[in-house]
Tab-separated table of C-alpha atoms and ligand atoms in Angstrom:
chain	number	residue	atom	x	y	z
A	11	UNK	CA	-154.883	-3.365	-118.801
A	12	UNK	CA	-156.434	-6.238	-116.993
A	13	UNK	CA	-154.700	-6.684	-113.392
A	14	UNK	CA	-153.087	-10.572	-113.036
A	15	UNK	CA	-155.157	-12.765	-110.788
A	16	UNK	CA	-152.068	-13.038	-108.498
A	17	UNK	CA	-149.285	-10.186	-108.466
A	18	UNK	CA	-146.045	-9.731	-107.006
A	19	UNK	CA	-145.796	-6.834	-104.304
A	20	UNK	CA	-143.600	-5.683	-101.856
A	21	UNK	CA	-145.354	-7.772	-99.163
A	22	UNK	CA	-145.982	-10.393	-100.974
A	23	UNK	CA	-148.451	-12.336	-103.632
A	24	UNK	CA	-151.116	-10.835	-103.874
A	25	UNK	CA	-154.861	-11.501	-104.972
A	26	UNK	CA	-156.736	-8.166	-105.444
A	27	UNK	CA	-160.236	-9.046	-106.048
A	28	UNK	CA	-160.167	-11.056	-102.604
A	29	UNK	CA	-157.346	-9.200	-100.928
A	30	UNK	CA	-155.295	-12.115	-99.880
A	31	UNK	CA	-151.833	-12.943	-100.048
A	32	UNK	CA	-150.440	-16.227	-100.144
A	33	UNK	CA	-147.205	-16.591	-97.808
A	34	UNK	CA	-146.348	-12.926	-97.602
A	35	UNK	CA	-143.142	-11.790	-96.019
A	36	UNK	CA	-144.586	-8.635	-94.362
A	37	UNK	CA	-147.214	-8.749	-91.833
A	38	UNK	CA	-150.537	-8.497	-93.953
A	39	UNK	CA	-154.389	-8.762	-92.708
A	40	UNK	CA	-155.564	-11.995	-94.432
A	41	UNK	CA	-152.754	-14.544	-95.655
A	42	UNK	CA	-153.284	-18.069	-96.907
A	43	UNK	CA	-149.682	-20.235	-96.269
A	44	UNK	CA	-148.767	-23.041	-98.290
A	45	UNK	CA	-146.289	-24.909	-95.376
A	46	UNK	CA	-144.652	-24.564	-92.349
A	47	UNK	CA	-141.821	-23.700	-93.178
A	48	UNK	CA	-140.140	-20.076	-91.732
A	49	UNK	CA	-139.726	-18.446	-95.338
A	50	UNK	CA	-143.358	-19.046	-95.779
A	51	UNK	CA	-145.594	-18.720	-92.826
A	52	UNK	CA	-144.024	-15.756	-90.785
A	53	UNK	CA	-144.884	-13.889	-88.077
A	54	UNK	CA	-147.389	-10.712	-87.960
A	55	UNK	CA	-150.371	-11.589	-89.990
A	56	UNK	CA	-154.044	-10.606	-88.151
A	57	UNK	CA	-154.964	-13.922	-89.656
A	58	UNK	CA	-153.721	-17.471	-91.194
A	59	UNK	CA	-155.532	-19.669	-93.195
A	60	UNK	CA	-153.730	-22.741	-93.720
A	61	UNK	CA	-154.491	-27.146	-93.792
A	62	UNK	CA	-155.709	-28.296	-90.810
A	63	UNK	CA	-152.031	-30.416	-90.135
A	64	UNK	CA	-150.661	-27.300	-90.653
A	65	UNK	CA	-152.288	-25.369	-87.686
A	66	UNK	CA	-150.486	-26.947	-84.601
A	67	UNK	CA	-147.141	-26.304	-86.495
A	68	UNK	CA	-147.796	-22.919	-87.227
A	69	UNK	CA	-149.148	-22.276	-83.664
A	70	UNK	CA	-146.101	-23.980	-82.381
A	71	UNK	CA	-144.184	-21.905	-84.181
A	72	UNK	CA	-145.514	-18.013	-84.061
A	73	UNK	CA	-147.476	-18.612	-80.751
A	74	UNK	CA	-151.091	-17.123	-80.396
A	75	UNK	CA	-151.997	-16.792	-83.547
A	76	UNK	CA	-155.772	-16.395	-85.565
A	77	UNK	CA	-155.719	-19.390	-87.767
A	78	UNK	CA	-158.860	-20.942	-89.481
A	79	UNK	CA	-158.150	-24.539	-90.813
A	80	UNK	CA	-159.260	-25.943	-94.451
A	81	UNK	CA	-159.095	-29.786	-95.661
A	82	UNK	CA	-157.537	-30.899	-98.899
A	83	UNK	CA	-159.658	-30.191	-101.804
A	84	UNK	CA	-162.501	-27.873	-99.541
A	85	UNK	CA	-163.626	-24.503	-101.335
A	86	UNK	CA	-163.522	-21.539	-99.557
A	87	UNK	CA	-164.799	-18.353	-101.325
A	88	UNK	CA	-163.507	-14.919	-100.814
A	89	UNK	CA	-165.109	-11.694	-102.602
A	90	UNK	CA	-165.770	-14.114	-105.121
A	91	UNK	CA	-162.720	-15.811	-105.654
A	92	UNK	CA	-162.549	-19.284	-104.643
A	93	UNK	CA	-159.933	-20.743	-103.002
A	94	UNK	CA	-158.667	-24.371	-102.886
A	95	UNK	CA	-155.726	-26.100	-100.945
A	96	UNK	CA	-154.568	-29.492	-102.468
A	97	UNK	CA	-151.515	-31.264	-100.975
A	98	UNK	CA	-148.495	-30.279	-102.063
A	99	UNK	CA	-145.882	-33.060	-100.662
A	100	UNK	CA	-143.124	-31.476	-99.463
A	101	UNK	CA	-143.739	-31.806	-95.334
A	102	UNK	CA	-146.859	-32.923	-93.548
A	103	UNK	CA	-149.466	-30.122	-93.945
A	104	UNK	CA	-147.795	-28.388	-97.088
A	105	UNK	CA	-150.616	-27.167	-99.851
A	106	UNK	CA	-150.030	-25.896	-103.101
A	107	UNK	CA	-153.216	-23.130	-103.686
A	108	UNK	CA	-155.650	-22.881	-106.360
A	109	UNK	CA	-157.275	-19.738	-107.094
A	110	UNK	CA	-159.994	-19.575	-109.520
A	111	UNK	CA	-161.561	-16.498	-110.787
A	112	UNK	CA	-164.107	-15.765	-113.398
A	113	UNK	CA	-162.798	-18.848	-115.317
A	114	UNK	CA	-159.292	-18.559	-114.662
A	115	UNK	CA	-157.218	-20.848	-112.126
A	116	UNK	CA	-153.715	-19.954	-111.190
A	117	UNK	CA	-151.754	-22.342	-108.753
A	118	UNK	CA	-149.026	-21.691	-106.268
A	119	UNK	CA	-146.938	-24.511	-105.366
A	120	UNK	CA	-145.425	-23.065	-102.301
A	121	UNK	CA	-142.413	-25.787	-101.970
A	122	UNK	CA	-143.641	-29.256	-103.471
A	123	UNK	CA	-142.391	-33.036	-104.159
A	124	UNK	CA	-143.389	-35.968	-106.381
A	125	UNK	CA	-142.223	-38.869	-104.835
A	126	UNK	CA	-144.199	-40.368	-102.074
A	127	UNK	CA	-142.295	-40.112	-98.683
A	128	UNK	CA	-144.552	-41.658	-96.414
A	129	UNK	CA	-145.125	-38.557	-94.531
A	130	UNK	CA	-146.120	-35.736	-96.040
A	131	UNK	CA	-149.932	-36.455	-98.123
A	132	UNK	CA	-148.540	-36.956	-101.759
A	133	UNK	CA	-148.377	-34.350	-104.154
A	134	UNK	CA	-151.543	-33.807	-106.401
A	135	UNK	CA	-151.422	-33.005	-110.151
A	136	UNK	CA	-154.109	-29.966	-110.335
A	137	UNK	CA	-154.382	-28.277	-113.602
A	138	UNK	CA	-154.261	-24.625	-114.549
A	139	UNK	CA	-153.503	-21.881	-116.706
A	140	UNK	CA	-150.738	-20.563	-114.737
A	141	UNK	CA	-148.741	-22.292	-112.286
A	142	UNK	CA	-146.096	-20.497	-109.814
A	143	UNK	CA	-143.602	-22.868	-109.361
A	144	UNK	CA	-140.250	-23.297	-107.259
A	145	UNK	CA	-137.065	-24.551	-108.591
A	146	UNK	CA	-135.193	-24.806	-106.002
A	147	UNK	CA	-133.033	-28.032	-107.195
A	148	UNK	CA	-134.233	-26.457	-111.175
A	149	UNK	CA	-130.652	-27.434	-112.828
A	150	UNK	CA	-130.251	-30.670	-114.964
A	151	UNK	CA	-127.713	-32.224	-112.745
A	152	UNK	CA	-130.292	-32.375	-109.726
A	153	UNK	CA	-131.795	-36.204	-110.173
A	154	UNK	CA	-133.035	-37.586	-107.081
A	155	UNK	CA	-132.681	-41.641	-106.125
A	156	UNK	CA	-136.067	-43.034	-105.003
A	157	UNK	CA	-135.833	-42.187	-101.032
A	158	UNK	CA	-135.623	-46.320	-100.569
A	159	UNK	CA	-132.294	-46.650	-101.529
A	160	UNK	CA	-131.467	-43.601	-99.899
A	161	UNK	CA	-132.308	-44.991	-96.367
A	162	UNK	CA	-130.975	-48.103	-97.080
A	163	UNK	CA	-127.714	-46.482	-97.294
A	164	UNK	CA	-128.901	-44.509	-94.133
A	165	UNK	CA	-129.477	-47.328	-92.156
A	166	UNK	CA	-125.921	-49.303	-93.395
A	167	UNK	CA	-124.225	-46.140	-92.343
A	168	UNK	CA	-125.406	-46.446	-89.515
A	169	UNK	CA	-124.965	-49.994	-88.641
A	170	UNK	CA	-121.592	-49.227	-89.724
A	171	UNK	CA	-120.821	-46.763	-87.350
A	172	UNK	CA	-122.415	-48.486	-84.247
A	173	UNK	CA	-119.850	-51.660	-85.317
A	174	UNK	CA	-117.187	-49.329	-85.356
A	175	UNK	CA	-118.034	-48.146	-81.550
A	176	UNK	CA	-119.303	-44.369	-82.959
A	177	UNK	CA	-122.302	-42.467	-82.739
A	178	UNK	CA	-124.094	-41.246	-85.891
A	179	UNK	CA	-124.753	-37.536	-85.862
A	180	UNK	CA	-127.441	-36.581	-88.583
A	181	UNK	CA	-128.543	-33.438	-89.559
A	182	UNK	CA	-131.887	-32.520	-90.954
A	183	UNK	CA	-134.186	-29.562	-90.931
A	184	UNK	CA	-136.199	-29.712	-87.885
A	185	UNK	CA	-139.300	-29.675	-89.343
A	186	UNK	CA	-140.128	-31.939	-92.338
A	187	UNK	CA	-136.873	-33.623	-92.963
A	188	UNK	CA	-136.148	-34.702	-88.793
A	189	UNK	CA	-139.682	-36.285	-89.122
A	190	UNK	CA	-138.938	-38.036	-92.681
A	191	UNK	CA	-135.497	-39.738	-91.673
A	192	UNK	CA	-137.005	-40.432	-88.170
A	193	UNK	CA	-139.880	-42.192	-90.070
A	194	UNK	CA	-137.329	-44.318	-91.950
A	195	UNK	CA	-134.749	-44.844	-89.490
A	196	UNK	CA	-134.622	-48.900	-88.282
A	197	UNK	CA	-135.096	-49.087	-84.804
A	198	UNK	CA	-133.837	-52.537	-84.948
A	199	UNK	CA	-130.309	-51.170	-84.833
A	200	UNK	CA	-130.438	-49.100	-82.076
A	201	UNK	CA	-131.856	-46.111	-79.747
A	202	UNK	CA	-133.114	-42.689	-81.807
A	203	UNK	CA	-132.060	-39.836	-79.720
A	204	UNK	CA	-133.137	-36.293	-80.854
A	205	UNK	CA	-132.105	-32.074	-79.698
A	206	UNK	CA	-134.343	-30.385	-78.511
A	207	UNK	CA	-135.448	-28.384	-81.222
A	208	UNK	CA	-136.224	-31.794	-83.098
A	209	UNK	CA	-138.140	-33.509	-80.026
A	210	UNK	CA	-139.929	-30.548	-80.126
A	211	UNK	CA	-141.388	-30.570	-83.405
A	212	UNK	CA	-141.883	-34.320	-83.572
A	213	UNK	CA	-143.896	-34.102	-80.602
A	214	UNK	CA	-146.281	-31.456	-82.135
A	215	UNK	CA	-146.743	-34.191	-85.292
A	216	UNK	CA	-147.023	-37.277	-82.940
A	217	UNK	CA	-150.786	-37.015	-83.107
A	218	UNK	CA	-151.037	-36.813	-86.714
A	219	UNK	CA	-148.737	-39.924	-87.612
A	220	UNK	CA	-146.741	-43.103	-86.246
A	221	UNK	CA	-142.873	-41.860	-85.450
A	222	UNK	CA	-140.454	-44.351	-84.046
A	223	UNK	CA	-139.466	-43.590	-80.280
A	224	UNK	CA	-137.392	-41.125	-79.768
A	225	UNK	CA	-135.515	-39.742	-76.639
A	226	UNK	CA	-134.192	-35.964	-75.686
A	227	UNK	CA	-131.080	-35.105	-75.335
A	228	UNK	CA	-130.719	-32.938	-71.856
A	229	UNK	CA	-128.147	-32.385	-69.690
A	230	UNK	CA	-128.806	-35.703	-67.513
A	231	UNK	CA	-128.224	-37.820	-70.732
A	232	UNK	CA	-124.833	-39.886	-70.384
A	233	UNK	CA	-122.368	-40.248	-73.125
A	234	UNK	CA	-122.286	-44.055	-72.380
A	235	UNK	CA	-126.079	-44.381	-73.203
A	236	UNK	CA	-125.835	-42.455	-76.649
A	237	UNK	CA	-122.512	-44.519	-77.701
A	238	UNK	CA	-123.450	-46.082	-80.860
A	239	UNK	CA	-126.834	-45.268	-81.475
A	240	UNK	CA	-128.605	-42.532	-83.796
A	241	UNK	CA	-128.645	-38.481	-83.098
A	242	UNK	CA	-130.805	-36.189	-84.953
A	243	UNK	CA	-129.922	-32.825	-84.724
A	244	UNK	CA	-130.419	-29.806	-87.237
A	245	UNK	CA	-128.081	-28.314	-89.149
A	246	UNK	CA	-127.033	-25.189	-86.602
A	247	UNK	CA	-125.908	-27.575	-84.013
A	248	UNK	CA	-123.244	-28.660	-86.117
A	249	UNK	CA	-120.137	-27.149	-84.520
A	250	UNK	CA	-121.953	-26.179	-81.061
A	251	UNK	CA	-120.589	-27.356	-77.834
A	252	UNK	CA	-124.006	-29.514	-77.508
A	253	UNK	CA	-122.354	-32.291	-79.871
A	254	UNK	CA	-119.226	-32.519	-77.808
A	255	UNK	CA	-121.498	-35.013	-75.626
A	256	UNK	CA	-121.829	-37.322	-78.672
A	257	UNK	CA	-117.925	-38.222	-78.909
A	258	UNK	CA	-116.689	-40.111	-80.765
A	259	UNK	CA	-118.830	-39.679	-83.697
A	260	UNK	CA	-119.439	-39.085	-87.178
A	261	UNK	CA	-121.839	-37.046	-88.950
A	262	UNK	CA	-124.054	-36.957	-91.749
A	263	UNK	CA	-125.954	-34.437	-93.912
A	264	UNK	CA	-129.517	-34.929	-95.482
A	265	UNK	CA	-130.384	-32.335	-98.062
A	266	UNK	CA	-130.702	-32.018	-101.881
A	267	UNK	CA	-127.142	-29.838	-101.724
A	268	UNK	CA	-125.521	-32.870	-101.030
A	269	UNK	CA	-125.483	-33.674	-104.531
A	270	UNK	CA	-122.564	-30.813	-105.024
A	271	UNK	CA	-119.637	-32.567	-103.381
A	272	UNK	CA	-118.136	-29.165	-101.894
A	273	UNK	CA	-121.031	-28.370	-100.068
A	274	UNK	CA	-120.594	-31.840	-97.594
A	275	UNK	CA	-116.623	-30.700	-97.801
A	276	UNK	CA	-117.404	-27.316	-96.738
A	277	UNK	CA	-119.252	-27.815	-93.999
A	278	UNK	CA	-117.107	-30.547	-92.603
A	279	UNK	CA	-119.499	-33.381	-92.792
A	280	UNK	CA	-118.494	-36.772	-92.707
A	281	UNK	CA	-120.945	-38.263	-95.303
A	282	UNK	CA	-123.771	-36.873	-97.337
A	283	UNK	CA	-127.106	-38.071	-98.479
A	284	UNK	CA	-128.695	-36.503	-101.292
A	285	UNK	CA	-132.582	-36.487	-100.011
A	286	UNK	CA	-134.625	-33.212	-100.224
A	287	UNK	CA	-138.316	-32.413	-99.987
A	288	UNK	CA	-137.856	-30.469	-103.389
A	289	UNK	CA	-138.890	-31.362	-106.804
A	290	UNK	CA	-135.686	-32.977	-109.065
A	291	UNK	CA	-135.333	-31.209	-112.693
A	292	UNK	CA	-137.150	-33.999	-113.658
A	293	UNK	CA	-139.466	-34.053	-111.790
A	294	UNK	CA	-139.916	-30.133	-112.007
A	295	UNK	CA	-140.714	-30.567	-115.926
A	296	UNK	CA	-143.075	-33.130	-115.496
A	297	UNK	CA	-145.352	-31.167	-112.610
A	298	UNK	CA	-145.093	-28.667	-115.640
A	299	UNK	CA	-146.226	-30.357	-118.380
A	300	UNK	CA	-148.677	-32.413	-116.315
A	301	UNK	CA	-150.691	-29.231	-115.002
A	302	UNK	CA	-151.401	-28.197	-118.437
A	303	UNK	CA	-150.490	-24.360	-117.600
A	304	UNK	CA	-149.271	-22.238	-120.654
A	305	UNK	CA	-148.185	-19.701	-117.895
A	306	UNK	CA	-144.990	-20.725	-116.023
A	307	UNK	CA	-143.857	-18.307	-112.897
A	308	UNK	CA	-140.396	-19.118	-111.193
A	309	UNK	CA	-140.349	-17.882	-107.487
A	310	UNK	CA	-137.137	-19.128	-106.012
A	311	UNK	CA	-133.841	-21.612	-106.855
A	312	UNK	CA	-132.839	-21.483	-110.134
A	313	UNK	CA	-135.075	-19.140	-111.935
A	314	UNK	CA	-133.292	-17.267	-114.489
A	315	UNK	CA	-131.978	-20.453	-115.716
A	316	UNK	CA	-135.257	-22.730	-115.323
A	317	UNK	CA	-137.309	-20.034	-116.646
A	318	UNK	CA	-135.249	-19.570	-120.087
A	319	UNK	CA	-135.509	-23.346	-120.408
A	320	UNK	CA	-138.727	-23.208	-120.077
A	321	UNK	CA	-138.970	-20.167	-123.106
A	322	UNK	CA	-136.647	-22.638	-124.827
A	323	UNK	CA	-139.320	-25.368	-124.744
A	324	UNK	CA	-141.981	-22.791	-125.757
A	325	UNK	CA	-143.904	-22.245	-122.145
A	326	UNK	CA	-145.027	-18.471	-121.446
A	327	UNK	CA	-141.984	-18.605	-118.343
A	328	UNK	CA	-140.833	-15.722	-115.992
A	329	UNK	CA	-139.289	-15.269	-113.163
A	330	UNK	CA	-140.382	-13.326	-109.895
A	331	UNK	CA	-138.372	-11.917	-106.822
A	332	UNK	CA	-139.872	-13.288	-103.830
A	333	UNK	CA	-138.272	-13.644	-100.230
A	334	UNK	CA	-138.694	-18.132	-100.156
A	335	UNK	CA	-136.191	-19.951	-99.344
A	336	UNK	CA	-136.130	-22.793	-100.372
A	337	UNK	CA	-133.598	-25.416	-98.780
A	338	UNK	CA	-130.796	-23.084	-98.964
A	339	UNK	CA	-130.972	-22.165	-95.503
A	340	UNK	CA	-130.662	-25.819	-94.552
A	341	UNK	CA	-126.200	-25.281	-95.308
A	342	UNK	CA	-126.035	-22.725	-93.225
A	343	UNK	CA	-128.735	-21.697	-90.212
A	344	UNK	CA	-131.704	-24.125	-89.435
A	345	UNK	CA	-135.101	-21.437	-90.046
A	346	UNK	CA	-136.056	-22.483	-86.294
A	347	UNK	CA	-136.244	-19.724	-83.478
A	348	UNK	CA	-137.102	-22.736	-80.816
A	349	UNK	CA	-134.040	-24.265	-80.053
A	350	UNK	CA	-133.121	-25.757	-76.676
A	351	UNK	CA	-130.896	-28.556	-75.568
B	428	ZN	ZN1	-140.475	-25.496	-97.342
């Protein structure tokens, strides 16, 4: 029988005619990586090919690594298979990855997004035969508000809070989500203070896009000058002694889990707002449909679920175990090693 274009091994996905792997989870010799993100570009590879906005995150990240850069939409062949990176719009840098082969064209999504956020380069519709998609936020009750109204309600929770003599505490992945609410915050109401882990990151992306000014939060920082204005922190500080400095505040949650009502509960969070860098079901069905693929492969989220829907509507769907993510990390631990004050 015919070996797939891209399989599913122990290290990770696999192309055998150009022996590549797209975001494997063991250390591997060649490995193309979709994103930034810890589930997907780990540590141990001999080398990375990634987008070029990509390569000071990932260097930030793992350190000294060997990592060749590609544009959106540039060919690179390998033993004959050609390769393709188009953006994927989910955080700045973040591909999905065509692979084309005697005819055939598979394409991994890595994590992706529809809407527009102003930061990340917007999602591009590339068609295929078989598409590897996540589903991380792949049940029917995931429907996500355009991200306008969303930080309009950011900002009047905010404004709220600073009339009310508090601080607002928001957490947000350090990478990718810090930079989108940063991006959308309104200076106008007050100062943007950051942690560490946060300033950090943001600092690495300065180059590559406008952010609003930001300051650090270090040990020198007085409680008076933080009263009332905005903190963005990730999700681990939540419940560290660092936040004690921020009294009396309240906090906030931005993540696609905020649209289950026990998950702000749980955690203790004051408010939630339901913003992710994922796909909705919506718009899940329509990346589908629009890529044209008769060949539908589920890596992470939902899968057993969003596959069989997908059997029910007649797609060739399945469901592979990988080791991504997704946002679920983003309830409990923040995927960051980096963290200082
Ligand atoms: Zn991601």
């Amino acid at each position: 029988m015919k070996k797939p274009l891209l399989e599913f091994t122990d290290q990770g996905i696999y192309c055998h005619p150009a022996k590549v792997y797209l975001d494997p989870w063991k250390p591997v010799n060649k490995a193309i990586i979709s994103h930034g993100h810890a589930d997907h570009s780990r540590w141990g590879h001999k080398q990375y090919i990634t987008h070029d906005s990509n390569v000071p995150i990932i260097k930030h990240r793992l350190g000294d690594i060997s990592v060749i850069g590609k544009k959106w939409g540039e060919t690179f062949t390998i033993n004959g298979v050609k390769f393709t990176l188009y953006p994927a719009g989910h955080i700045i840098g973040s591909s999905q990855i065509k692979v084309e082969y005697k005819g055939e064209i598979w394409v991994f999504t890595g994590d992706y997004k529809l809407e527009d956020d102003g930061v990340a380069t917007p999602y591009e519709l590339i068609k295929c035969h078989t598409f590897i998609t996540e589903c991380t936020f792949g049940l029917p009750a995931f429907l996500w508000r355009p991200q306008k109204e969303v930080f309009t309600d950011i900002n009047e929770w905010w404004s709220q809070n600073k009339a009310n003599g508090q601080t607002s505490v928001l957490f947000g992945y350090s990478l990718g989500k810090a930079q989108r609410l940063l991006k959308h915050l309104d200076p106008n109401i007050g100062k943007i203070f950051t942690h560490g882990a946060i300033e950090n990151m943001t600092n690495v992306l300065r180059p590559l896009l406008d952010f609003p000014e930001t300051e650090r939060i270090t040990r020198d920082t007085k409680k008076e000058e933080i009263r009332g204005n905005m903190v963005l922190a990730p999700p681990s500080a939540h419940g560290s002694t660092w936040i004690r400095k921020m009294v009396p505040y309240v906090t906030a949650s931005a993540s696609g889990w905020m649209a289950f009502r026990g998950a702000r509960r749980r955690r203790a969070i004051d408010k939630g707002f339901v913003l992710s860098d994922h796909c909705d079901w919506p718009s899940l069905l329509t990346a589908i449909k629009n890529t044209g693929a008769e060949k539908v492969i589920c890596t992470h989220g939902y899968t057993d679920i969003f596959s069989q829907y997908l059997r029910d509507l007649g797609y060739d769907a399945r469901t592979e175990a990988t080791q991504f993510e997704g946002e679920s990390a983003e309830l409990n631990v923040e995927p960051e090693t980096s963290e200082s004050a």
